Amino acid sequence: MPAPRTVLLTGAAGGLGTLMRELLPAYGYRLRLLDLRPIPGDPDAVVADMADEKAVRHAVQGVDAIIHLAGISQESTFARILRANIEGTHHLYEAAREAGVPRIVAASSNHAIGFTPRPHGPSPLPAASLIPTTAPHRPDTFYGLSKCFAEDLAQLYWDLHGLETVSLRIGSCFAEPTSVRMLSLWLSPADCARLLHAALTAEHVGHTVAHGSSANTRLWWDLSTARALGYAPQDDSEPYAAQLLAQEGELSDDNPAHTHVGGHYCTEPSRYED
Ligand code: NAI
């Protein structure tokens, strides 16, 4: 598929959005930015709430593809998650369908399958022990549940309307891994840009769910679906392992926060209030 030229980047003021604003233009994209918050230095950025259906409809006009990062990115109240992540994502899909935007690349999360047991064994794990992208939804939070919804919404819009999506179950995308758990899930910013580019340009994706991590020695999940899109990760968290292990030690099944993919999200039921 020819590379889309103009791409709407939602959540552009966030951590990941800020990193991708810097890295994606090198792939030839012209980005239209959207966020709840203004973006310093970009007066053309769309300042809008995904819950505002009309504003979202306006924002998608004339774009060739959408990278959807906007939303609440951790656990919150069901009411807030409902508005920003569930209704907001629905508004985006409706707007894209109406405007004929052919593809969305959406940030899903490891927390959509957070209650999946952490795989065990010496690193690197054999392929048969890696968590497949067909692992059933096991959300660990309302946040994770909203990502399950978004994946199913993407499937619906593909089956019913022919709107393509790549749902990327991102592990942890930060400049560096900051915990032992993150050594398994880390997605370097440069690999994230590679993955987004692959997801935007691969042929015939229908609705594809892919895991988003670097080529970590301690990887827990299978990257073959992402690789089939053309993703060739270049980074590995292992150079950070010695220091993090010296601070924290190895993950242990005696610690409930270490037994499942979602980490401490699985052990701290929501105590948020509206
Ligand atoms: P972030 O919290 O730093 O950024 C999210 C951005 O979305 C913020 O700038 C916020 O203002 C904006 N936003 C929130 N609600 C909005 C609304 N109703 N309308 C418009 N904009 C809204 O999160 P981060 O880390 O940049 O994550 C981006 C996406 O990737 C999120 O969807 C998150 O769930 C997902 N993700 C991120 C991971 C990571 O390691 N950073 C891991 C897994 C998933």
Coordinates of C-alpha atoms in Angstrom, one line a residue, residues 60-200:
V60 CA -10.7 13.5 10.2
Q61 CA -11.6 15.4 7.0
G62 CA -9.0 14.9 4.3
V63 CA -6.7 12.6 6.1
D64 CA -5.3 9.4 4.5
A65 CA -5.0 7.4 7.8
I66 CA -5.3 7.8 11.5
I67 CA -3.0 6.9 14.4
H68 CA -5.2 6.8 17.5
L69 CA -3.4 7.3 20.7
A70 CA -5.8 9.7 22.5
G71 CA -7.5 8.6 25.7
I72 CA -7.0 7.8 29.3
S73 CA -3.8 5.8 29.5
Q74 CA -4.2 4.2 32.9
E75 CA -6.9 3.0 35.2
S76 CA -9.6 5.5 36.1
T77 CA -13.3 5.6 36.9
F78 CA -15.6 3.7 34.6
A79 CA -17.4 7.0 33.8
R80 CA -14.2 8.7 32.6
I81 CA -13.0 5.7 30.7
L82 CA -16.5 5.4 29.0
R83 CA -16.4 9.0 27.8
A84 CA -12.8 9.3 26.6
N85 CA -11.9 5.7 25.5
I86 CA -15.1 4.0 24.6
E87 CA -17.3 6.8 23.3
G88 CA -14.3 8.7 22.0
T89 CA -13.1 5.7 20.0
H90 CA -16.6 5.1 18.7
H91 CA -16.8 8.7 17.5
L92 CA -13.5 8.3 15.7
Y93 CA -14.6 5.1 13.9
E94 CA -17.9 6.7 12.8
A95 CA -16.2 9.8 11.6
A96 CA -13.6 7.7 9.7
R97 CA -16.3 5.6 8.1
E98 CA -18.3 8.7 7.0
A99 CA -15.2 10.4 5.6
G100 CA -13.9 7.3 3.9
V101 CA -10.6 7.1 5.8
P102 CA -9.4 3.6 4.9
R103 CA -7.2 2.7 7.9
I104 CA -6.7 3.3 11.6
V105 CA -3.7 2.2 13.6
A106 CA -4.9 2.1 17.2
A107 CA -3.0 1.9 20.4
S108 CA -4.3 -1.1 22.3
S109 CA -2.5 -2.4 25.4
N110 CA -1.0 -5.4 27.2
H111 CA -3.8 -4.6 29.8
A112 CA -6.3 -6.0 27.3
I113 CA -4.8 -9.4 28.2
G114 CA -3.5 -8.3 31.6
F115 CA -4.8 -11.4 33.5
T116 CA -2.9 -13.7 31.1
P117 CA -0.3 -15.6 33.2
R118 CA 3.2 -14.4 32.7
P119 CA 5.1 -17.1 30.7
H120 CA 8.0 -18.9 32.6
G121 CA 11.3 -20.3 31.4
P122 CA 14.8 -19.2 30.5
S123 CA 15.2 -16.3 28.2
P124 CA 14.7 -16.1 25.3
L125 CA 11.6 -18.2 25.6
P126 CA 11.0 -20.8 22.8
A127 CA 8.4 -19.6 20.3
A128 CA 5.8 -22.1 21.7
S129 CA 5.9 -20.4 25.1
L130 CA 5.3 -16.9 23.8
I131 CA 1.8 -15.4 24.3
P132 CA 0.1 -15.4 20.9
T133 CA -2.0 -12.5 19.5
T134 CA -4.9 -15.0 19.6
A135 CA -4.8 -15.0 23.5
P136 CA -8.3 -14.2 24.6
H137 CA -9.2 -10.9 26.2
R138 CA -8.5 -10.9 29.9
P139 CA -8.6 -7.2 30.9
D140 CA -7.1 -6.2 34.2
T141 CA -8.9 -2.9 34.6
F142 CA -11.7 -0.7 33.1
Y143 CA -8.8 0.8 31.2
G144 CA -7.9 -2.7 29.8
L145 CA -11.6 -3.3 29.1
S146 CA -11.8 -0.2 27.0
K147 CA -8.9 -1.5 24.9
C148 CA -10.8 -4.8 24.4
F149 CA -13.8 -2.8 23.3
A150 CA -11.6 -0.9 20.8
E151 CA -10.2 -4.1 19.4
D152 CA -13.8 -5.5 18.9
L153 CA -15.0 -2.2 17.5
A154 CA -12.1 -2.4 15.0
Q155 CA -13.2 -5.9 14.0
L156 CA -16.8 -4.7 13.6
Y157 CA -15.9 -1.8 11.4
W158 CA -13.7 -4.1 9.2
D159 CA -16.4 -6.8 8.9
L160 CA -19.3 -4.4 8.4
H161 CA -17.7 -1.4 6.6
G162 CA -14.3 -2.5 5.3
L163 CA -12.5 0.0 7.4
E164 CA -9.0 -1.5 8.2
T165 CA -7.3 -1.3 11.6
V166 CA -4.1 -2.5 13.0
S167 CA -4.6 -2.8 16.8
L168 CA -1.2 -2.6 18.4
R169 CA -1.1 -4.2 21.9
I170 CA 1.7 -1.9 23.1
G171 CA 3.9 -3.2 26.0
S172 CA 5.6 -0.2 27.5
C173 CA 6.9 2.6 25.2
F174 CA 9.3 4.9 27.0
A175 CA 12.8 6.2 26.3
E176 CA 14.2 3.4 28.6
P177 CA 12.8 0.4 30.5
T178 CA 12.4 1.4 34.2
S179 CA 11.5 -1.9 35.8
V180 CA 12.3 -5.6 35.5
R181 CA 8.8 -6.3 34.2
M182 CA 9.4 -3.7 31.5
L183 CA 12.4 -5.6 30.2
S184 CA 9.9 -8.0 28.7
L185 CA 7.4 -5.5 27.3
W186 CA 9.6 -2.5 26.4
L187 CA 9.0 -0.9 23.0
S188 CA 11.8 1.6 22.2
P189 CA 10.5 4.9 20.7
A190 CA 12.4 4.2 17.5
D191 CA 10.9 0.7 17.2
C192 CA 7.5 2.2 17.9
A193 CA 7.9 4.5 14.9
R194 CA 9.0 1.5 12.8
L195 CA 5.9 -0.4 14.0
L196 CA 3.5 2.4 13.2
H197 CA 5.1 2.9 9.8
A198 CA 4.7 -0.9 9.1
A199 CA 1.1 -0.8 10.3
L200 CA 0.3 2.2 8.1

